Tab-separated table of C-alpha atoms (C1' of nucleotides) in Angstrom:
chain	number	residue	atom	x	y	z
A	1	MET	CA	96.577	93.577	126.597
A	2	PRO	CA	97.028	97.221	125.568
A	3	PRO	CA	94.123	99.061	123.995
A	4	ILE	CA	93.858	98.668	120.236
A	5	LYS	CA	92.856	101.683	118.235
A	6	VAL	CA	90.182	100.449	115.866
A	7	LYS	CA	90.111	102.455	112.668
A	8	MET	CA	87.077	103.062	110.493
A	9	LEU	CA	86.819	101.239	107.210
A	10	ASP	CA	84.877	104.112	105.666
A	11	PRO	CA	86.694	105.313	102.542
A	12	ALA	CA	85.330	108.798	103.141
A	13	GLN	CA	87.005	109.250	106.484
A	14	GLN	CA	88.662	112.597	106.692
A	15	ALA	CA	92.334	112.620	105.978
A	16	GLY	CA	93.701	116.128	106.446
A	17	THR	CA	97.218	115.014	105.725
A	18	GLY	CA	98.751	118.316	104.795
A	19	GLN	CA	99.533	116.495	101.560
A	20	SER	CA	96.667	118.270	99.864
A	21	GLY	CA	98.424	121.607	99.977
A	22	PRO	CA	96.763	124.889	99.120
A	23	GLU	CA	93.759	123.269	97.476
A	24	GLY	CA	92.799	121.663	100.795
A	25	ARG	CA	89.160	122.127	101.686
A	26	ALA	CA	87.311	122.036	104.949
A	27	PRO	CA	85.578	118.695	105.550
A	28	ALA	CA	81.975	118.383	104.492
A	29	ARG	CA	79.686	119.690	107.206
A	30	THR	CA	76.229	118.387	106.485
A	31	ARG	CA	75.149	114.752	106.497
A	32	ILE	CA	73.982	114.940	102.897
A	33	GLN	CA	77.280	116.362	101.729
A	34	ARG	CA	79.179	113.565	103.389
A	35	GLU	CA	76.897	110.948	101.870
A	36	LYS	CA	77.358	112.357	98.385
A	37	GLN	CA	81.091	112.466	98.862
A	38	ASP	CA	81.018	108.855	99.984
A	39	VAL	CA	79.188	107.843	96.830
A	40	ILE	CA	81.784	109.654	94.756
A	41	LEU	CA	84.720	108.154	96.648
A	42	GLU	CA	83.244	104.687	96.301
A	43	ALA	CA	82.858	105.147	92.545
A	44	ALA	CA	86.285	106.717	92.258
A	45	LEU	CA	87.854	103.766	94.038
A	46	ASP	CA	86.406	101.521	91.365
A	47	VAL	CA	87.832	103.533	88.509
A	48	PHE	CA	91.164	104.660	89.961
A	49	SER	CA	92.053	101.167	91.196
A	50	ARG	CA	91.561	99.783	87.715
A	51	GLU	CA	92.946	102.579	85.518
A	52	GLY	CA	95.397	104.446	87.716
A	53	PHE	CA	95.314	108.196	88.212
A	54	ARG	CA	95.958	109.318	84.656
A	55	GLY	CA	93.952	106.537	83.047
A	56	ALA	CA	90.821	107.294	85.041
A	57	THR	CA	88.457	110.003	83.801
A	58	ILE	CA	85.989	112.141	85.677
A	59	ASP	CA	83.363	111.006	83.207
A	60	GLN	CA	83.826	107.388	84.241
A	61	ILE	CA	83.692	108.257	87.909
A	62	ALA	CA	80.630	110.454	87.488
A	63	GLU	CA	78.800	107.735	85.598
A	64	ALA	CA	79.727	105.127	88.200
A	65	ALA	CA	78.520	107.511	90.903
A	66	GLY	CA	75.269	108.137	89.042
A	67	MET	CA	75.641	111.872	88.691
A	68	SER	CA	76.667	114.449	86.116
A	69	LYS	CA	80.243	115.543	85.736
A	70	PRO	CA	79.653	119.143	86.859
A	71	ASN	CA	77.728	117.859	89.825
A	72	LEU	CA	80.619	115.663	90.861
A	73	LEU	CA	82.997	118.590	90.448
A	74	TYR	CA	80.799	120.583	92.780
A	75	TYR	CA	81.805	118.235	95.610
A	76	PHE	CA	85.400	117.673	94.531
A	77	PRO	CA	86.638	120.630	92.470
A	78	ARG	CA	89.690	118.715	91.291
A	79	LYS	CA	90.263	115.170	90.150
A	80	GLU	CA	93.449	115.040	92.146
A	81	GLU	CA	91.599	115.777	95.363
A	82	ILE	CA	89.467	112.677	95.011
A	83	TYR	CA	92.519	110.573	94.405
A	84	ASN	CA	94.479	112.011	97.303
A	85	ARG	CA	91.575	111.540	99.657
A	86	LEU	CA	91.303	107.878	98.714
A	87	LEU	CA	95.023	107.332	99.006
A	88	THR	CA	95.710	109.002	102.324
A	89	GLY	CA	92.330	108.230	103.835
A	90	MET	CA	92.912	104.523	103.336
A	91	LEU	CA	96.511	104.222	104.416
A	92	ASP	CA	95.687	104.034	108.114
A	93	THR	CA	93.197	101.262	107.520
A	94	TRP	CA	95.593	99.436	105.293
A	95	LEU	CA	98.383	99.416	107.856
A	96	GLN	CA	96.160	98.547	110.785
A	97	PRO	CA	96.979	94.810	110.720
A	98	LEU	CA	100.672	95.615	111.034
A	99	ARG	CA	100.002	98.018	113.904
A	100	GLU	CA	98.224	95.224	115.706
A	101	LEU	CA	101.284	92.997	115.558
A	102	ASP	CA	102.092	93.159	119.201
A	103	ASP	CA	105.014	92.321	121.417
A	104	VAL	CA	102.625	90.708	123.877
A	105	GLY	CA	101.315	87.262	123.041
A	106	ASP	CA	102.839	84.240	121.342
A	107	PRO	CA	105.148	85.366	118.493
A	108	VAL	CA	104.275	82.551	116.131
A	109	ALA	CA	100.569	83.068	116.736
A	110	GLU	CA	100.972	86.809	116.233
A	111	ILE	CA	102.634	86.358	112.864
A	112	ARG	CA	100.122	83.764	111.722
A	113	SER	CA	97.368	86.105	112.724
A	114	TYR	CA	98.977	88.979	110.848
A	115	ILE	CA	99.228	86.930	107.671
A	116	ARG	CA	95.621	85.868	108.019
A	117	ARG	CA	94.402	89.433	108.501
A	118	LYS	CA	96.378	90.698	105.541
A	119	LEU	CA	94.948	87.962	103.364
A	120	GLU	CA	91.454	88.845	104.544
A	121	MET	CA	92.065	92.442	103.538
A	122	SER	CA	93.032	91.305	100.054
A	123	ARG	CA	89.831	89.296	99.912
A	124	ASP	CA	87.553	92.000	101.307
A	125	PHE	CA	89.209	95.157	99.967
A	126	PRO	CA	90.860	94.196	96.692
A	127	ARG	CA	90.282	97.600	95.104
A	128	GLN	CA	92.141	99.377	97.871
A	129	SER	CA	95.042	97.005	97.363
A	130	ARG	CA	95.070	97.690	93.634
A	131	LEU	CA	94.856	101.435	94.210
A	132	PHE	CA	98.033	101.322	96.269
A	133	ALA	CA	99.695	98.966	93.810
A	134	ASN	CA	98.931	101.367	90.979
A	135	GLU	CA	100.467	104.225	92.911
A	136	MET	CA	103.569	102.137	93.629
A	137	LEU	CA	104.038	101.158	89.991
A	138	GLN	CA	104.058	104.830	89.082
A	139	GLY	CA	106.810	105.466	91.589
A	140	ALA	CA	104.440	106.714	94.315
A	141	PRO	CA	104.526	110.362	93.135
A	142	ARG	CA	101.733	111.277	95.546
A	143	MET	CA	102.704	109.080	98.463
A	144	LEU	CA	106.484	108.961	98.638
A	145	ASP	CA	106.584	111.316	101.618
A	146	LEU	CA	104.239	109.122	103.601
A	147	LEU	CA	106.219	106.013	102.743
A	148	GLU	CA	109.482	107.540	103.882
A	149	THR	CA	108.080	108.887	107.124
A	150	ASP	CA	104.986	107.154	108.519
A	151	LEU	CA	105.397	103.799	106.825
A	152	LYS	CA	109.125	103.552	107.437
A	153	ALA	CA	108.663	104.458	111.100
A	154	LEU	CA	106.010	101.807	111.555
A	155	VAL	CA	108.019	99.101	109.830
A	156	ASP	CA	111.150	100.055	111.763
A	157	GLU	CA	109.208	99.672	114.973
A	158	LYS	CA	107.758	96.287	114.041
A	159	ALA	CA	111.092	95.057	112.708
A	160	LYS	CA	112.441	95.627	116.218
A	161	VAL	CA	109.620	93.545	117.643
A	162	LEU	CA	110.452	90.738	115.223
A	163	GLU	CA	114.140	91.000	116.078
A	164	GLY	CA	113.282	90.713	119.735
A	165	TRP	CA	111.463	87.479	119.048
A	166	MET	CA	114.432	86.198	117.069
A	167	GLU	CA	116.820	87.039	119.906
A	168	ALA	CA	114.561	85.176	122.276
A	169	GLY	CA	114.529	82.138	120.005
A	170	LYS	CA	110.786	82.390	119.466
A	171	ILE	CA	111.134	82.504	115.699
A	172	ARG	CA	114.015	81.749	113.376
A	173	ARG	CA	116.690	84.364	112.926
A	174	THR	CA	116.243	86.096	109.582
A	175	ASP	CA	115.813	89.547	108.037
A	176	PRO	CA	112.738	91.174	109.625
A	177	TYR	CA	112.266	93.745	106.855
A	178	HIS	CA	112.232	91.197	104.075
A	179	LEU	CA	109.962	89.021	106.166
A	180	ILE	CA	107.448	91.849	106.239
A	181	PHE	CA	107.888	92.399	102.503
A	182	ALA	CA	107.222	88.709	101.891
A	183	ILE	CA	104.009	88.822	103.897
A	184	TRP	CA	102.860	91.897	102.015
A	185	ALA	CA	103.772	90.401	98.656
A	186	THR	CA	102.175	86.993	99.116
A	187	THR	CA	98.916	88.268	100.573
A	188	GLN	CA	98.390	91.296	98.323
A	189	HIS	CA	99.151	89.143	95.304
A	190	TYR	CA	95.669	87.639	95.627
A	191	ALA	CA	94.116	91.085	95.190
A	192	ASP	CA	96.519	92.698	92.730
A	193	PHE	CA	96.936	89.679	90.452
A	194	ASP	CA	93.442	88.324	90.956
A	195	VAL	CA	92.823	87.836	87.218
A	196	GLN	CA	95.982	85.844	86.855
A	197	VAL	CA	95.250	83.709	89.893
A	198	ARG	CA	91.773	82.938	88.590
A	199	ALA	CA	93.018	82.243	85.075
A	200	VAL	CA	95.672	79.811	86.279
A	201	LEU	CA	93.485	78.010	88.792
A	202	GLY	CA	90.717	77.671	86.221
A	203	GLN	CA	87.060	77.102	86.845
A	204	GLY	CA	87.682	74.200	89.155
A	205	ARG	CA	89.739	75.917	91.840
A	206	GLY	CA	89.495	79.578	90.926
A	207	GLY	CA	86.226	80.057	92.791
A	208	GLU	CA	85.631	81.424	96.251
A	209	GLY	CA	87.618	78.642	97.870
A	210	ARG	CA	90.894	80.048	96.613
A	211	PHE	CA	91.346	82.246	99.658
A	212	GLU	CA	91.017	79.329	102.043
A	213	ASP	CA	93.556	77.396	99.972
A	214	ALA	CA	95.855	80.404	100.004
A	215	ALA	CA	95.502	80.787	103.765
A	216	ARG	CA	96.373	77.138	104.345
A	217	PHE	CA	99.331	77.304	102.012
A	218	LEU	CA	100.759	80.560	103.363
A	219	GLU	CA	100.541	79.313	106.927
A	220	HIS	CA	102.413	76.210	105.864
A	221	LEU	CA	105.022	78.158	103.909
A	222	PHE	CA	105.760	80.738	106.561
A	223	MET	CA	105.870	78.176	109.310
A	224	HIS	CA	107.869	75.373	107.741
A	225	GLY	CA	109.029	76.141	104.215
A	226	ILE	CA	109.271	73.337	101.701
A	227	PHE	CA	112.481	71.583	102.682
A	228	PRO	CA	111.561	68.016	103.715
A	229	HIS	CA	113.093	68.147	107.164
A	230	GLU	CA	111.215	65.325	108.810
A	231	GLY	CA	109.603	63.675	105.775
B	1	MET	CA	119.871	67.029	80.596
B	2	PRO	CA	117.390	67.974	77.866
B	3	PRO	CA	118.162	70.940	75.632
B	4	ILE	CA	117.008	74.270	76.953
B	5	LYS	CA	115.472	76.674	74.524
B	6	VAL	CA	117.122	79.990	75.209
B	7	LYS	CA	114.878	82.914	74.326
B	8	MET	CA	116.032	86.333	73.272
B	9	LEU	CA	115.817	89.171	75.730
B	10	ASP	CA	115.268	91.702	72.938
B	11	PRO	CA	112.004	93.545	73.557
B	12	ALA	CA	111.591	93.970	69.815
B	13	GLN	CA	111.452	90.272	69.104
B	14	GLN	CA	108.615	89.478	66.788
B	15	ALA	CA	105.475	88.257	68.432
B	16	GLY	CA	102.863	87.382	65.808
B	17	THR	CA	100.447	86.175	68.426
B	18	GLY	CA	97.230	86.392	66.491
B	19	GLN	CA	96.279	88.713	69.326
B	20	SER	CA	96.935	91.697	67.122
B	21	GLY	CA	94.007	90.890	64.861
B	22	PRO	CA	93.324	92.644	61.598
B	23	GLU	CA	95.717	95.489	62.317
B	24	GLY	CA	98.609	93.015	62.341
B	25	ARG	CA	101.522	94.132	60.151
B	26	ALA	CA	104.317	92.271	58.523
B	27	PRO	CA	107.555	92.423	60.529
B	28	ALA	CA	110.017	95.151	59.661
B	29	ARG	CA	112.201	94.050	56.784
B	30	THR	CA	115.202	96.334	56.770
B	31	ARG	CA	117.826	96.620	59.479
B	32	ILE	CA	117.181	100.313	59.926
B	33	GLN	CA	113.468	99.764	60.372
B	34	ARG	CA	114.065	97.188	63.031
B	35	GLU	CA	116.482	99.454	64.862
B	36	LYS	CA	113.997	102.328	64.889
B	37	GLN	CA	111.291	100.028	66.138
B	38	ASP	CA	113.592	98.857	68.895
B	39	VAL	CA	114.212	102.426	70.006
B	40	ILE	CA	110.473	103.026	70.084
B	41	LEU	CA	109.745	99.822	71.987
B	42	GLU	CA	112.458	100.626	74.489
B	43	ALA	CA	110.994	104.084	75.074
B	44	ALA	CA	107.467	102.709	75.180
B	45	LEU	CA	108.456	100.193	77.836
B	46	ASP	CA	109.599	103.066	80.002
B	47	VAL	CA	106.342	104.949	79.695
B	48	PHE	CA	103.803	102.102	79.608
B	49	SER	CA	105.358	100.363	82.607
B	50	ARG	CA	105.003	103.511	84.656
B	51	GLU	CA	101.677	104.904	83.443
B	52	GLY	CA	99.757	101.907	82.160
B	53	PHE	CA	98.146	101.766	78.738
B	54	ARG	CA	95.675	104.592	79.103
B	55	GLY	CA	97.916	106.800	81.177
B	56	ALA	CA	100.755	106.692	78.678
B	57	THR	CA	100.716	109.149	75.788
B	58	ILE	CA	102.287	108.900	72.363
B	59	ASP	CA	103.872	112.278	73.021
B	60	GLN	CA	105.740	110.924	76.038
B	61	ILE	CA	106.903	107.872	74.132
B	62	ALA	CA	107.996	109.926	71.153
B	63	GLU	CA	109.973	112.278	73.334
B	64	ALA	CA	111.622	109.401	75.166
B	65	ALA	CA	112.447	107.851	71.807
B	66	GLY	CA	113.870	111.132	70.533
B	67	MET	CA	111.583	111.515	67.560
B	68	SER	CA	108.460	113.391	66.529
B	69	LYS	CA	105.002	111.977	67.121
B	70	PRO	CA	104.137	111.570	63.415
B	71	ASN	CA	107.466	109.891	62.866
B	72	LEU	CA	106.772	107.409	65.598
B	73	LEU	CA	103.350	106.749	64.142
B	74	TYR	CA	104.989	106.000	60.844
B	75	TYR	CA	106.515	102.894	62.413
B	76	PHE	CA	103.622	101.964	64.666
B	77	PRO	CA	100.367	103.332	63.226
B	78	ARG	CA	98.489	102.639	66.448
B	79	LYS	CA	99.352	103.111	70.101
B	80	GLU	CA	97.792	99.765	70.892
B	81	GLU	CA	100.166	97.968	68.527
B	82	ILE	CA	103.195	99.143	70.471
B	83	TYR	CA	101.649	97.994	73.705
B	84	ASN	CA	100.603	94.599	72.377
B	85	ARG	CA	104.031	93.983	70.910
B	86	LEU	CA	105.655	94.691	74.259
B	87	LEU	CA	103.199	92.547	76.142
B	88	THR	CA	103.193	89.453	73.978
B	89	GLY	CA	106.784	89.777	72.855
B	90	MET	CA	107.958	89.662	76.438
B	91	LEU	CA	105.774	86.919	77.825
B	92	ASP	CA	107.982	84.095	76.563
B	93	THR	CA	111.030	85.669	78.131
B	94	TRP	CA	109.214	86.294	81.324
B	95	LEU	CA	108.113	82.695	81.709
B	96	GLN	CA	111.431	81.193	80.703
B	97	PRO	CA	112.627	80.602	84.293
B	98	LEU	CA	109.514	78.551	84.989
B	99	ARG	CA	109.983	76.549	81.793
B	100	GLU	CA	113.462	75.676	82.951
B	101	LEU	CA	112.155	74.155	86.158
B	102	ASP	CA	112.914	70.603	85.257
B	103	ASP	CA	111.976	67.181	86.519
B	104	VAL	CA	115.596	66.143	86.229
B	105	GLY	CA	117.990	67.300	88.930
B	106	ASP	CA	117.632	67.802	92.642
B	107	PRO	CA	114.152	69.196	93.455
B	108	VAL	CA	115.275	71.501	96.252
B	109	ALA	CA	118.115	72.842	94.122
B	110	GLU	CA	115.748	73.332	91.184
B	111	ILE	CA	113.325	75.397	93.255
B	112	ARG	CA	116.081	77.454	94.828
B	113	SER	CA	117.444	78.119	91.391
B	114	TYR	CA	114.020	79.122	90.111
B	115	ILE	CA	113.574	81.618	92.935
B	116	ARG	CA	117.001	83.037	92.295
B	117	ARG	CA	116.386	83.442	88.567
B	118	LYS	CA	113.042	85.120	89.143
B	119	LEU	CA	114.619	87.542	91.577
B	120	GLU	CA	117.337	88.306	89.060
B	121	MET	CA	114.690	89.118	86.487
B	122	SER	CA	113.094	91.568	88.901
B	123	ARG	CA	116.484	93.153	89.397
B	124	ASP	CA	117.462	93.256	85.717
B	125	PHE	CA	114.074	93.794	84.053
B	126	PRO	CA	111.956	95.753	86.526
B	127	ARG	CA	110.079	97.648	83.823
B	128	GLN	CA	108.881	94.443	82.211
B	129	SER	CA	107.622	93.282	85.589
B	130	ARG	CA	105.760	96.539	86.105
B	131	LEU	CA	104.303	96.403	82.604
B	132	PHE	CA	102.748	93.030	83.383
B	133	ALA	CA	101.652	94.178	86.811
B	134	ASN	CA	99.907	97.175	85.269
B	135	GLU	CA	98.077	94.935	82.832
B	136	MET	CA	97.029	92.621	85.680
B	137	LEU	CA	95.685	95.480	87.787
B	138	GLN	CA	93.479	96.496	84.887
B	139	GLY	CA	92.052	93.005	84.705
B	140	ALA	CA	94.357	91.897	81.872
B	141	PRO	CA	92.000	93.103	79.098
B	142	ARG	CA	94.672	92.470	76.459
B	143	MET	CA	96.188	89.311	77.884
B	144	LEU	CA	93.426	87.276	79.460
B	145	ASP	CA	93.376	84.803	76.572
B	146	LEU	CA	97.074	84.110	76.935
B	147	LEU	CA	96.733	83.663	80.687
B	148	GLU	CA	93.928	81.171	80.343
B	149	THR	CA	95.649	79.134	77.639
B	150	ASP	CA	99.453	79.354	77.482
B	151	LEU	CA	100.124	80.388	81.067
B	152	LYS	CA	97.616	77.990	82.583
B	153	ALA	CA	98.991	75.112	80.531
B	154	LEU	CA	102.543	75.851	81.617
B	155	VAL	CA	101.630	76.175	85.286
B	156	ASP	CA	99.533	73.011	85.148
B	157	GLU	CA	102.524	71.157	83.755
B	158	LYS	CA	104.930	72.480	86.365
B	159	ALA	CA	102.442	71.905	89.172
B	160	LYS	CA	102.527	68.243	88.195
B	161	VAL	CA	106.303	68.254	88.433
B	162	LEU	CA	106.082	69.744	91.910
B	163	GLU	CA	103.459	67.193	92.917
B	164	GLY	CA	105.724	64.422	91.737
B	165	TRP	CA	108.463	65.728	94.009
B	166	MET	CA	106.022	65.870	96.891
B	167	GLU	CA	104.920	62.282	96.284
B	168	ALA	CA	108.545	61.239	96.276
B	169	GLY	CA	109.151	63.015	99.572
B	170	LYS	CA	111.687	65.359	98.019
B	171	ILE	CA	109.837	68.460	99.170
B	172	ARG	CA	107.076	69.003	101.687
B	173	ARG	CA	103.526	68.230	100.626
B	174	THR	CA	101.674	71.454	99.947
B	175	ASP	CA	99.676	73.235	97.241
B	176	PRO	CA	101.861	73.486	94.118
B	177	TYR	CA	99.834	76.296	92.524
B	178	HIS	CA	99.990	78.546	95.535
B	179	LEU	CA	103.677	77.735	95.896
B	180	ILE	CA	104.244	79.102	92.402
B	181	PHE	CA	102.119	82.167	93.220
B	182	ALA	CA	104.211	82.767	96.328
B	183	ILE	CA	107.432	82.636	94.338
B	184	TRP	CA	106.042	85.046	91.769
B	185	ALA	CA	104.717	87.402	94.425
B	186	THR	CA	107.823	87.570	96.593
B	187	THR	CA	110.276	88.001	93.745
B	188	GLN	CA	108.284	90.414	91.577
B	189	HIS	CA	107.552	92.510	94.642
B	190	TYR	CA	111.092	93.873	94.451
B	191	ALA	CA	110.406	95.237	90.964
B	192	ASP	CA	106.768	96.279	91.266
B	193	PHE	CA	107.030	97.848	94.727
B	194	ASP	CA	110.574	99.059	94.344
B	195	VAL	CA	109.818	102.575	95.624
B	196	GLN	CA	108.206	101.191	98.731
B	197	VAL	CA	111.060	98.786	99.382
B	198	ARG	CA	113.590	101.583	99.033
B	199	ALA	CA	111.560	103.964	101.180
B	200	VAL	CA	111.208	101.440	103.993
B	201	LEU	CA	114.800	100.244	103.921
B	202	GLY	CA	116.042	103.826	103.847
B	203	GLN	CA	119.408	105.045	102.694
B	204	GLY	CA	121.291	102.551	104.779
B	205	ARG	CA	119.940	99.318	103.334
B	206	GLY	CA	117.940	100.462	100.315
B	207	GLY	CA	120.959	100.478	98.032
B	208	GLU	CA	122.091	97.865	95.576
B	209	GLY	CA	122.648	95.313	98.305
B	210	ARG	CA	118.930	94.872	98.808
B	211	PHE	CA	118.719	92.145	96.175
B	212	GLU	CA	121.383	90.075	97.866
B	213	ASP	CA	119.562	90.479	101.164
B	214	ALA	CA	116.314	89.501	99.496
B	215	ALA	CA	117.905	86.448	97.904
B	216	ARG	CA	119.280	85.275	101.242
B	217	PHE	CA	115.978	85.848	102.980
B	218	LEU	CA	113.809	84.172	100.336
B	219	GLU	CA	116.026	81.105	100.269
B	220	HIS	CA	115.697	80.893	104.016
B	221	LEU	CA	111.943	81.429	103.964
B	222	PHE	CA	111.145	78.940	101.237
B	223	MET	CA	113.453	76.330	102.702
B	224	HIS	CA	112.672	76.494	106.391
B	225	GLY	CA	109.982	79.035	107.236
B	226	ILE	CA	110.168	80.921	110.498
B	227	PHE	CA	108.961	78.344	113.026
B	228	PRO	CA	111.845	77.688	115.439
B	229	HIS	CA	112.049	73.951	114.909
B	230	GLU	CA	115.554	73.330	116.053
B	231	GLY	CA	116.389	76.648	117.679
C	1	DG	C1'	72.547	121.687	94.315
C	2	DT	C1'	71.892	120.346	89.727
C	3	DC	C1'	71.677	121.169	85.092
C	4	DT	C1'	73.086	122.633	79.970
C	5	DA	C1'	76.429	124.835	77.533
C	6	DT	C1'	80.950	125.789	76.769
C	7	DA	C1'	85.876	127.247	77.382
C	8	DT	C1'	90.484	125.337	77.067
C	9	DA	C1'	93.966	121.805	76.715
C	10	DT	C1'	95.429	117.400	75.434
C	11	DT	C1'	95.091	113.282	72.911
C	12	DG	C1'	95.394	109.784	69.019
C	13	DA	C1'	95.802	110.020	64.435
C	14	DT	C1'	96.066	112.016	59.466
C	15	DA	C1'	97.300	115.220	55.380
C	16	DG	C1'	100.454	116.673	52.602
C	17	DA	C1'	104.889	119.334	51.674
C	18	DC	C1'	109.660	118.202	51.326
D	1	DG	C1'	111.288	108.934	56.093
D	2	DT	C1'	110.631	113.109	58.385
D	3	DC	C1'	108.534	117.288	59.063
D	4	DT	C1'	104.664	121.124	60.013
D	5	DA	C1'	100.021	121.768	60.318
D	6	DT	C1'	95.817	120.197	61.640
D	7	DC	C1'	91.542	117.355	62.409
D	8	DA	C1'	88.322	115.066	65.511
D	9	DA	C1'	87.645	113.256	69.861
D	10	DT	C1'	88.133	113.480	74.522
D	11	DA	C1'	89.803	115.592	78.851
D	12	DT	C1'	89.533	118.799	82.967
D	13	DA	C1'	87.246	122.425	84.495
D	14	DT	C1'	84.053	126.655	84.557
D	15	DA	C1'	79.886	129.813	83.607
D	16	DG	C1'	75.624	130.746	84.460
D	17	DA	C1'	70.527	129.530	84.203
D	18	DC	C1'	67.230	127.386	87.182
DNA sequence: GTCTATATATTGATAGAC
DNA sequence: GTCTATCAATATATAGAC
């Protein structure tokens, strides 16, 4: 098995994407600076994921971070910098499950495992999912470049892997791109539309068990569909 | 076949949900008033669906509607009224495909037809989809009541229909609620994450044909899954 | 590094002439 | 019904004391 690059889950991980442009700053040097920035990024994730970029205010973020507005602006001079850091800093983490989809190993098991990991990310990092969803709804004004380059390249690569499995008869022949979209859609739905899922399931089934139910269902759906082939 | 109540697709259709509370106004009486309101609602759909409630500004809406801000406020005294009208006025339309899922007729054909209609709505009304998605991401502060009452009731009813089909061996036995979620997620994904879909598919396949490809794929997925049962 | 005070722009909404 | 002018509140961001 080839080595797997394990990425940090720390929201504050340095991005340095070149996306930040002229306002780019050097990374925080001292431990205390990094800790403060982490507190801010954590609070900002809360607010941005709920309100979107324009809807969120520095006041809200500062209050959630437990500091004054000028103090927050001492660490991040611009609102946009906080947002960009969250967005680009998290993308690697977010795509890690797809990167781990590997040519080696049983294809069906690999895909099941990918679905399971994506669903776990929706369960464990729902705010990150909603942050991305918010950016997408707005037309990805701050991420379109990354989508067209990094993301497209990764999906192209994995689509080839899926096509290889189809050629070999390991999985059914179908459109690999839309298969990936379907996995993204069904798993992220449980983070992005969490309120709706809870409201529809009600008190009885809307509790913590809903992710296990979802996992069981999605495995069933992606493996067999609903057509009653053999009763 | 029982009569099907066909709903209007006009965004300006009167809602009168009780949601609007004390600020509720009588519906516009003259033709010209209604036409102006329609122009405003059309413009507001553009802006709200992209920016969310807080991110959208009356200035943007007014400009998109081709009128001055005070003039717009003459027809809708409060920003929130425009938003609520869009939200509640569209919900009926949005849920119509699910309402049409009927006990009568071939179960597999009914579900295929439901998926197809939902995908068509994502293609033809992407802004409405994104408006709802935006509200969901924010925790549905202005729609939670409707989700817990009207939507839950409808889904409960249709889940029973699906269960009946499962009992009868017409479709595979699985979780009817999560099946509905999966249909929502996969079809609305093409509206809500349109930029991402286009970016990943690239110029070659990101064009207008992507909805046909999606339709073919989703039919395949929901019918058979990807497990290579019979090669 | 953190604070109070404040500059400057934008926002939702209103007043009042026409 | 539509406009210009404007109010009051809120927004991002900065100045400068400590």
